[in-house]
Amino acid sequence: MANWLVLSAFIAVTVVIAQAVRLLFMVINGWRNRKKAVGVFHPYTNDGGGGERVLWCAVKAIQDVNPNLDCVIYTGDHDASPDSLSGRALDRFGVKLIHPPKVVHLHRRKWVEETTYPRFTMIGQSFGSIYLSWEALCKYTPLYYFDTSGYAFTYPVARIFGCKVFSYTHYPTISLDMLSRVRGRSSMYNNDSLIAKSAILSRFKVVYYTLFGWLYSFVGSCAHLAMVNSSWTQSHIEKLWGIPARIRRVYPPCDTSRLQALPLEKSMKPPKIVSVAQFRPEKAHPLQLEAFAVAIKKLDQDLPRPIIQLVGSCRNEADEKRLQNLKDLAIKLNVDDHVEFHKNVMYSDLVRLLGGAVAGIHSMTDEHFGISVVEYMAAGAIPIAHNSAGPRMDIVLPENGKQTGFLAQGVEEYAEAIIEVIKMPENKRLEIAAAARKRASMFSEQRFYEDFKAAVRPIFCDGTK
C-alpha cells in the first residue's frame, strides 16, 4: 500500500513538473516570436456600444501614430475577418481605418461569459479571462498588449509574455460604490435581493468583494499605462490600482461633428424621446418605460402624446430576452402604442433617430461616462440623465452659466423632467439645446484622437529602445 502511495505521489509530481515545463516553453516561445504589433484584447467585437466605438477609434489612432505597427484583434466572434471588422467600423461608427486589422480567433470565450458563472460571476469571469488571454498570447505574441474591455486580470499574463501593457478602462470591475451598496444591503442588478435581505450573506459578500479588491489592485498595477474615460473612473482606478502617475484621462470619442450638423429645431408632432443603450440589465430600461408611462398620465390633455424610441444592440440570447421583457412591460403599462424598439441599427439610422428627438433619456446608475448622453447633446436632444458618476461629474454641467439638461433619480423625477421638456416653450428649449451642443464639443472624436495619441506615444517609444 505504501509503495502505491509513493508511486502515485511520484506520478502526480511528475505530471505537475511536466505541465510547468510545458507552460514555461510556451512563454519562452512567445518571447522569441514576439511580433512588432499591438494585440488588442476585445473578445466581443459585435457589442455595438460605446466600447466598440472606442475600439475602432483607438485602432485608427494607433495606425496614425505608427503605421508600421500591425493591429491584431483578439476576438471570440468566429465570423470576424479583417474586411468585415473594418467594414463594421465604418458602417456602424463612421470610423475609416487606414488598413484592415489582423484577426486572431479565440475559441475559449465561454470562460469570460457571465452565463458560465451563475454565482461568483465577477471572480469567475476574471479568472476565465486569464485562461482566454493565455490562448490569445500563445497564438500571437505582440510587443504591445492593449486591453479595451476591462480584463485587468490578463495584465500579469501579458507581462509574463514580455509585452508592454496598456489599457482603456471604461469602468473598474469592482468599485468602492459597489462595496458600500453591499454593506448598506441595497438591492441592485449586481447585488441580488436575496443577499441584500440577509445580514449573513451580505457580510460574506463584503469579505468576497474585499478580497477581490486586493487582487484587482495587484493585477491593475501591472499596466504600464492606464487610460480612463471619466473623472469618476479615474478617481476609482487611482485608489484601487495605486499607480496615479501611469493613469491618463482620455474622454471617449463621440461623433459630435456629424451630429452637430443636425438642426436644433425639432418637430413636436409628436415629440420624440430617444434612448440609446445596449439591452443590458444595468442600463435600467424598465425605469425609463415606467417614468414614460407616469409622464403620459400626468400630461395635460391638450399636449401632444410623446413617443419614446429605445435604440440598442443585443449581444446574446439573454439580451434578446430582456428586449422581449421590455416589449411586454410596455404592453402592461399600456404605452405600447407610444413605444418603438430599434435593435442593432446602422449608424446612419442612429443619426436619423437622434436628429428627430427633442430629448434623450439615460438611466444607468454610476454610468462611468455616458457616450449616449453626449450624443443626445450634440444632436440637439435635451438630455435627461441619471444623477450620478459621468453625467453628473463630466457631462451635464452648465455651459457659460446656461443649463444643458436634466439630472434625475427615480421614476417621479424622470417623469417630471419628461413633462418639463414637452411643456417647455420653443425658445427655452432651443437655448438649452444650443448650450448642450456647445458643451458636447469637448468630447469630440478629434479630442479623443489627440489625447489618445499623446498618451500612447511614450509607450511606443519605450518599446522600441
Coordinates of C-alpha atoms in Angstrom, one line a residue:
M1 CA 0.0 0.0 0.0
A2 CA 2.8 2.4 1.0
N3 CA 4.5 1.7 -2.3
W4 CA 1.4 2.6 -4.3
L5 CA 1.1 5.8 -2.4
V6 CA 4.7 6.7 -3.1
L7 CA 4.2 5.8 -6.8
S8 CA 1.0 7.9 -7.0
A9 CA 2.7 10.9 -5.4
F10 CA 5.7 10.5 -7.8
I11 CA 3.4 10.4 -10.8
A12 CA 1.4 13.4 -9.6
V13 CA 4.6 15.4 -9.0
T14 CA 6.0 14.4 -12.4
V15 CA 2.8 15.5 -14.2
V16 CA 2.9 18.8 -12.4
I17 CA 6.5 19.4 -13.3
A18 CA 5.9 18.3 -16.9
Q19 CA 3.0 20.8 -17.2
A20 CA 5.0 23.6 -15.6
V21 CA 7.9 22.9 -18.1
R22 CA 5.4 22.9 -20.9
L23 CA 4.0 26.2 -19.9
L24 CA 7.5 27.6 -19.5
F25 CA 8.4 26.6 -23.0
M26 CA 5.2 28.2 -24.3
V27 CA 6.2 31.5 -22.6
I28 CA 9.8 31.3 -24.0
N29 CA 8.4 30.6 -27.4
G30 CA 6.2 33.6 -27.1
W31 CA 9.1 35.8 -26.1
R32 CA 11.2 34.6 -29.0
N33 CA 8.4 35.1 -31.6
R34 CA 7.1 38.5 -30.4
K35 CA 5.8 40.5 -33.4
K36 CA 6.1 44.2 -34.0
A37 CA 2.4 44.7 -33.4
V38 CA -0.3 45.8 -31.0
G39 CA -2.5 42.9 -29.8
V40 CA -6.0 44.3 -28.9
F41 CA -7.8 42.2 -26.4
H42 CA -11.5 42.7 -27.3
P43 CA -13.3 39.3 -27.2
Y44 CA -16.7 40.8 -28.2
T45 CA -16.3 42.8 -31.4
N46 CA -20.0 43.0 -32.1
D47 CA -21.4 44.5 -29.0
G48 CA -22.4 47.7 -30.8
G49 CA -22.0 50.0 -27.8
G50 CA -19.6 52.8 -26.8
G51 CA -16.9 50.3 -26.0
E52 CA -16.8 49.2 -29.7
R53 CA -16.6 52.8 -30.9
V54 CA -13.6 53.2 -28.6
L55 CA -12.0 50.1 -30.0
W56 CA -12.2 51.3 -33.6
C57 CA -11.2 54.9 -32.9
A58 CA -8.2 53.5 -30.8
V59 CA -7.1 51.2 -33.7
K60 CA -7.3 54.2 -36.1
A61 CA -5.3 56.3 -33.7
I62 CA -2.6 53.6 -33.3
Q63 CA -2.4 53.3 -37.1
D64 CA -1.9 57.1 -37.3
V65 CA 0.8 57.1 -34.6
N66 CA 2.8 54.2 -36.0
P67 CA 1.7 52.9 -39.5
N68 CA 4.4 50.2 -39.2
L69 CA 2.7 48.5 -36.3
D70 CA 0.2 45.8 -37.1
C71 CA -3.0 45.9 -35.2
V72 CA -4.2 42.5 -34.2
I73 CA -7.7 42.0 -32.8
Y74 CA -8.2 39.0 -30.4
T75 CA -11.9 38.2 -30.8
G76 CA -14.2 35.3 -30.0
D77 CA -16.5 36.2 -32.9
H78 CA -15.7 33.4 -35.3
D79 CA -17.2 35.1 -38.3
A80 CA -15.0 38.2 -37.8
S81 CA -12.5 38.8 -40.6
P82 CA -10.2 41.8 -41.4
D83 CA -12.6 43.1 -44.0
S84 CA -15.7 42.5 -42.0
L85 CA -14.3 44.3 -39.0
S86 CA -13.1 47.3 -41.0
G87 CA -16.4 47.4 -42.7
R88 CA -18.2 47.3 -39.4
A89 CA -16.1 50.1 -38.0
L90 CA -17.2 52.3 -41.0
D91 CA -20.8 51.2 -41.2
R92 CA -21.7 51.2 -37.5
F93 CA -19.5 54.0 -36.3
G94 CA -18.3 56.0 -39.2
V95 CA -14.6 55.2 -38.5
K96 CA -12.5 54.6 -41.6
L97 CA -9.4 52.6 -40.7
I98 CA -6.1 53.1 -42.6
H99 CA -5.9 49.4 -43.3
P100 CA -7.9 46.4 -42.0
P101 CA -6.7 44.8 -38.7
K102 CA -5.4 41.3 -38.5
V103 CA -7.6 38.9 -36.6
V104 CA -6.8 36.1 -34.1
H105 CA -9.8 34.0 -33.3
L106 CA -10.3 32.8 -29.7
H107 CA -12.1 29.5 -29.1
R108 CA -12.4 29.7 -25.3
R109 CA -14.5 32.8 -24.9
K110 CA -17.1 30.9 -22.9
W111 CA -14.7 31.3 -20.0
V112 CA -15.5 35.0 -19.8
E113 CA -19.2 34.8 -20.4
E114 CA -21.4 35.6 -17.4
T115 CA -23.7 32.6 -18.1
T116 CA -20.7 30.3 -17.3
Y117 CA -20.8 31.6 -13.7
P118 CA -24.3 31.7 -12.2
R119 CA -22.6 32.5 -8.9
F120 CA -19.4 34.4 -8.1
T121 CA -19.7 35.8 -11.7
M122 CA -17.1 38.6 -11.1
I123 CA -14.3 36.4 -9.9
G124 CA -15.2 33.6 -12.4
Q125 CA -15.0 35.9 -15.4
S126 CA -11.8 37.5 -14.1
F127 CA -10.0 34.1 -13.8
G128 CA -11.6 33.0 -17.0
S129 CA -10.0 36.0 -18.8
I130 CA -6.6 34.7 -17.6
Y131 CA -7.2 31.5 -19.5
L132 CA -8.5 33.3 -22.6
S133 CA -5.6 35.7 -22.7
W134 CA -3.2 32.7 -22.4
E135 CA -4.8 31.3 -25.5
A136 CA -4.5 34.7 -27.3
L137 CA -0.9 35.3 -26.4
C138 CA 0.2 31.7 -27.3
K139 CA -1.4 32.1 -30.7
Y140 CA 0.1 35.5 -31.3
T141 CA 2.5 37.4 -29.1
P142 CA 2.8 41.1 -29.8
L143 CA 5.2 43.7 -28.5
Y144 CA 2.3 45.7 -27.1
Y145 CA -0.8 44.3 -25.4
F146 CA -3.8 46.6 -25.4
D147 CA -6.9 45.7 -23.3
T148 CA -10.0 47.6 -24.3
S149 CA -12.6 45.6 -22.4
G150 CA -11.6 45.9 -18.8
Y151 CA -10.0 42.4 -18.3
A152 CA -7.3 43.6 -15.8
F153 CA -6.5 40.0 -14.7
T154 CA -4.9 39.5 -18.1
Y155 CA -2.2 42.1 -17.5
P156 CA 0.2 39.8 -15.5
V157 CA -0.1 37.2 -18.2
A158 CA 0.8 39.7 -20.9
R159 CA 3.8 40.9 -18.7
I160 CA 5.0 37.3 -18.4
F161 CA 5.0 37.1 -22.2
G162 CA 7.2 40.2 -22.3
C163 CA 4.5 42.6 -23.6
K164 CA 4.2 46.3 -22.8
V165 CA 0.7 46.5 -21.3
F166 CA -1.7 49.4 -21.7
S167 CA -5.4 49.7 -21.4
Y168 CA -8.5 51.8 -21.9
T169 CA -10.6 51.3 -18.8
H170 CA -14.3 52.2 -19.1
Y171 CA -15.1 51.3 -15.5
P172 CA -13.5 49.4 -12.7
T173 CA -14.5 45.7 -12.3
I174 CA -15.2 46.5 -8.7
S175 CA -15.6 49.9 -7.1
L176 CA -15.9 51.4 -3.7
D177 CA -19.5 52.3 -4.5
M178 CA -20.3 48.6 -5.1
L179 CA -18.8 47.7 -1.7
S180 CA -20.8 50.4 0.1
R181 CA -24.0 49.2 -1.5
V182 CA -23.4 45.6 -0.3
R183 CA -22.6 47.0 3.2
G184 CA -25.8 49.1 3.1
R185 CA -27.7 46.0 1.8
S186 CA -29.0 47.8 -1.3
S187 CA -30.6 45.6 -3.9
M188 CA -29.4 46.3 -7.5
Y189 CA -28.5 44.4 -10.7
N190 CA -25.2 43.4 -9.1
N191 CA -26.5 42.7 -5.7
D192 CA -29.2 40.1 -5.6
S193 CA -32.2 40.9 -3.4
L194 CA -31.8 37.6 -1.5
I195 CA -28.3 38.6 -0.5
A196 CA -29.4 42.2 0.3
K197 CA -32.1 40.9 2.7
S198 CA -29.6 38.6 4.6
A199 CA -27.2 40.0 7.1
I200 CA -25.0 36.9 7.0
L201 CA -24.9 36.7 3.2
S202 CA -24.2 40.4 3.0
R203 CA -21.2 40.0 5.4
F204 CA -19.9 37.2 3.3
K205 CA -20.2 39.2 0.2
V206 CA -18.3 42.1 1.8
V207 CA -15.4 39.7 2.5
Y208 CA -15.6 38.4 -1.0
Y209 CA -15.6 41.9 -2.5
T210 CA -12.7 43.0 -0.2
L211 CA -10.5 40.0 -1.2
F212 CA -11.4 40.6 -4.9
G213 CA -10.5 44.2 -4.5
W214 CA -7.0 43.3 -3.3
L215 CA -6.5 41.0 -6.3
Y216 CA -7.8 43.7 -8.6
S217 CA -5.4 46.2 -7.2
F218 CA -2.5 43.9 -7.9
V219 CA -3.3 43.0 -11.4
G220 CA -4.2 46.5 -12.4
S221 CA -0.9 47.8 -11.1
C222 CA 0.8 45.7 -13.8
A223 CA -0.3 48.1 -16.5
H224 CA 2.4 50.4 -18.0
L225 CA -0.3 52.8 -18.9
A226 CA -4.0 53.0 -17.9
M227 CA -6.3 55.3 -19.9
V228 CA -9.6 56.0 -18.2
N229 CA -12.7 57.5 -19.7
S230 CA -14.0 59.9 -17.0
S231 CA -13.4 61.7 -13.7
W232 CA -15.4 59.1 -11.9
T233 CA -13.4 56.1 -13.3
Q234 CA -10.1 57.9 -12.8
S235 CA -10.9 58.5 -9.1
H236 CA -11.7 54.8 -8.5
I237 CA -8.8 53.4 -10.6
E238 CA -6.3 55.7 -8.8
K239 CA -7.5 54.4 -5.4
L240 CA -7.7 50.8 -6.5
W241 CA -4.5 50.4 -8.6
G242 CA -2.3 52.8 -6.8
I243 CA -0.5 54.0 -10.0
P244 CA -1.6 57.6 -10.4
A245 CA 1.5 58.6 -12.4
R246 CA 0.6 56.0 -15.1
I247 CA -3.1 57.0 -15.4
R248 CA -4.4 59.3 -18.1
R249 CA -7.9 60.6 -18.5
V250 CA -9.0 60.3 -22.2
Y251 CA -12.6 61.1 -22.8
P252 CA -14.2 58.6 -25.2
P253 CA -14.9 59.5 -28.8
C254 CA -18.3 60.9 -29.6
D255 CA -19.3 61.7 -33.2
T256 CA -20.1 65.3 -32.3
S257 CA -19.2 66.8 -35.7
R258 CA -21.7 64.9 -37.7
L259 CA -24.4 65.2 -35.0
Q260 CA -23.8 68.9 -34.6
A261 CA -24.7 69.4 -38.2
L262 CA -28.3 68.3 -37.4
P263 CA -30.9 71.1 -37.0
L264 CA -31.7 72.2 -33.4
E265 CA -35.4 72.8 -34.4
K266 CA -37.4 69.6 -33.8
S267 CA -40.9 68.5 -34.8
M268 CA -43.3 68.3 -31.8
K269 CA -45.9 66.3 -33.8
P270 CA -45.3 64.1 -31.9
P271 CA -42.4 64.9 -29.6
K272 CA -39.9 62.1 -29.7
I273 CA -37.7 60.9 -26.9
V274 CA -34.8 58.7 -27.7
S275 CA -32.9 56.2 -25.5
V276 CA -29.6 54.8 -26.8
A277 CA -28.2 51.9 -24.8
Q278 CA -27.4 48.2 -25.1
F279 CA -30.2 46.0 -23.8
R280 CA -28.3 45.1 -20.6
P281 CA -29.6 45.0 -17.0
E282 CA -27.5 47.9 -15.7
K283 CA -29.0 50.3 -18.3
A284 CA -32.3 50.2 -16.4
H285 CA -34.7 50.4 -19.3
P286 CA -37.7 49.4 -17.2
L287 CA -37.3 52.6 -15.2
Q288 CA -37.5 54.6 -18.5
L289 CA -40.7 52.9 -19.5
E290 CA -42.3 53.4 -16.0
A291 CA -41.3 57.1 -16.0
F292 CA -42.6 57.5 -19.5
A293 CA -46.0 55.9 -18.5
V294 CA -46.3 58.2 -15.5
A295 CA -45.4 61.3 -17.7
I296 CA -48.2 60.4 -20.2
K297 CA -50.8 60.1 -17.4
K298 CA -49.8 63.5 -16.0
L299 CA -49.6 65.4 -19.3
D300 CA -52.3 67.9 -20.0
Q301 CA -54.9 66.6 -22.5
D302 CA -54.2 69.4 -24.9
L303 CA -50.5 68.5 -25.2
P304 CA -49.2 66.0 -27.8
R305 CA -48.5 62.4 -26.7
P306 CA -44.8 61.8 -27.0
I307 CA -43.1 58.7 -28.4
I308 CA -40.1 57.0 -26.8
Q309 CA -37.7 55.2 -29.1
L310 CA -35.5 52.6 -27.4
V311 CA -32.4 52.0 -29.6
G312 CA -29.8 49.4 -28.7
S313 CA -28.0 46.2 -29.6
C314 CA -28.4 42.7 -28.4
R315 CA -25.2 40.7 -27.7
N316 CA -26.7 37.3 -26.9
E317 CA -29.8 35.4 -26.0
A318 CA -30.0 37.0 -22.6
D319 CA -30.2 40.5 -24.2
E320 CA -32.9 39.2 -26.6
K321 CA -34.9 38.0 -23.7
R322 CA -34.5 41.4 -21.9
L323 CA -35.7 43.2 -25.1
Q324 CA -38.8 40.9 -25.2
N325 CA -39.5 41.6 -21.5
L326 CA -39.4 45.4 -22.3
K327 CA -41.9 44.9 -25.0
D328 CA -44.1 43.0 -22.6
L329 CA -43.7 45.8 -20.0
A330 CA -44.8 48.4 -22.5
I331 CA -48.0 46.5 -23.1
K332 CA -48.5 46.0 -19.3
L333 CA -48.1 49.8 -18.7
N334 CA -50.5 50.5 -21.6
V335 CA -48.0 52.6 -23.5
D336 CA -47.0 50.2 -26.3
D337 CA -48.7 52.4 -28.9
H338 CA -46.2 55.1 -27.9
V339 CA -43.0 53.0 -27.7
E340 CA -40.7 52.0 -30.6
F341 CA -37.9 49.4 -30.4
H342 CA -34.9 49.7 -32.7
K343 CA -32.5 46.8 -32.5
N344 CA -28.9 46.7 -33.9
V345 CA -29.4 49.8 -36.1
M346 CA -26.8 51.0 -38.6
Y347 CA -25.0 54.2 -37.8
S348 CA -26.9 56.2 -40.4
D349 CA -30.2 55.2 -38.8
L350 CA -28.9 56.1 -35.4
V351 CA -28.1 59.6 -36.6
R352 CA -31.6 59.9 -38.1
L353 CA -33.2 58.9 -34.9
L354 CA -31.1 61.3 -32.8
G355 CA -31.8 64.1 -35.3
G356 CA -35.6 63.7 -34.7
A357 CA -35.5 63.6 -30.9
V358 CA -36.4 66.6 -28.7
A359 CA -34.9 64.7 -25.7
G360 CA -32.7 61.8 -24.9
I361 CA -33.1 59.6 -21.8
H362 CA -30.4 57.8 -19.9
S363 CA -31.0 55.8 -16.6
M364 CA -27.9 53.8 -15.6
T365 CA -26.7 54.4 -12.1
D366 CA -23.0 55.2 -11.9
E367 CA -22.6 55.2 -15.6
H368 CA -18.8 55.6 -15.9
F369 CA -19.1 58.2 -18.7
G370 CA -22.2 58.2 -20.9
I371 CA -21.4 58.5 -24.6
S372 CA -25.1 58.4 -25.4
V373 CA -25.7 61.4 -23.3
V374 CA -23.1 63.4 -25.2
E375 CA -24.6 62.2 -28.5
Y376 CA -28.0 63.5 -27.4
M377 CA -26.5 66.9 -26.6
A378 CA -24.5 67.1 -29.9
A379 CA -27.7 66.2 -31.8
G380 CA -29.7 68.9 -30.1
A381 CA -31.8 66.5 -27.9
I382 CA -32.0 67.7 -24.3
P383 CA -30.5 65.0 -22.1
I384 CA -32.4 63.6 -19.1
A385 CA -29.6 61.6 -17.4
H386 CA -29.0 59.8 -14.2
N387 CA -27.7 62.0 -11.4
S388 CA -24.5 60.1 -10.8
A389 CA -21.0 59.4 -12.0
G390 CA -20.1 60.5 -15.5
P391 CA -23.2 62.5 -16.4
R392 CA -23.1 64.4 -13.2
M393 CA -19.3 64.9 -12.9
D394 CA -18.3 65.5 -16.6
I395 CA -21.2 65.9 -19.0
V396 CA -24.4 67.6 -17.9
L397 CA -22.8 70.6 -16.5
P398 CA -23.6 74.3 -17.1
E399 CA -22.0 75.9 -20.2
N400 CA -21.3 79.5 -19.7
G401 CA -23.8 79.5 -16.9
K402 CA -26.6 78.1 -19.0
Q403 CA -28.5 74.8 -18.3
T404 CA -27.5 71.9 -20.6
G405 CA -30.0 69.3 -19.5
F406 CA -31.6 67.5 -16.6
L407 CA -30.3 65.1 -13.9
A408 CA -32.8 62.7 -12.3
Q409 CA -33.2 59.8 -10.0
G410 CA -36.3 57.6 -9.6
V411 CA -39.4 57.3 -11.7
E412 CA -41.0 60.5 -10.5
E413 CA -38.0 62.7 -11.2
Y414 CA -37.6 61.2 -14.7
A415 CA -41.3 61.7 -15.4
E416 CA -41.2 65.3 -14.2
A417 CA -38.2 66.0 -16.5
I418 CA -40.0 64.5 -19.5
I419 CA -43.1 66.6 -18.8
E420 CA -41.0 69.7 -18.5
V421 CA -39.3 69.2 -21.8
I422 CA -42.6 68.6 -23.6
K423 CA -44.2 71.7 -22.0
M424 CA -41.2 73.9 -22.5
P425 CA -41.5 77.0 -24.7
E426 CA -39.6 76.6 -28.0
N427 CA -37.2 79.5 -27.3
K428 CA -36.2 78.0 -24.0
R429 CA -35.8 74.5 -25.4
L430 CA -33.5 75.9 -28.2
E431 CA -31.4 77.8 -25.6
I432 CA -30.8 74.7 -23.6
A433 CA -30.2 72.6 -26.7
A434 CA -27.6 75.1 -28.0
A435 CA -25.8 75.2 -24.7
A436 CA -25.8 71.4 -24.6
R437 CA -24.4 71.2 -28.1
K438 CA -21.6 73.6 -27.2
R439 CA -20.6 71.5 -24.2
A440 CA -20.7 68.3 -26.2
S441 CA -17.9 69.6 -28.5
M442 CA -15.3 69.0 -25.7
F443 CA -16.0 65.2 -26.2
S444 CA -15.3 65.0 -29.9
E445 CA -13.6 62.3 -31.8
Q446 CA -10.8 64.7 -32.6
R447 CA -10.2 65.4 -28.9
F448 CA -10.1 61.6 -28.3
Y449 CA -7.5 61.1 -31.1
E450 CA -5.3 63.9 -29.7
D451 CA -5.4 62.8 -26.1
F452 CA -5.1 59.1 -27.0
K453 CA -2.0 59.7 -29.2
A454 CA -0.4 61.8 -26.6
A455 CA -0.9 59.1 -24.0
V456 CA 0.5 56.1 -26.1
R457 CA 3.4 57.7 -27.8
P458 CA 5.8 57.3 -24.8
I459 CA 4.8 53.6 -24.6
F460 CA 5.7 53.0 -28.2
C461 CA 9.0 55.0 -27.8
D462 CA 10.0 52.9 -24.8
G463 CA 9.1 49.7 -26.5
T464 CA 11.5 50.4 -29.4
K465 CA 14.6 51.0 -27.3

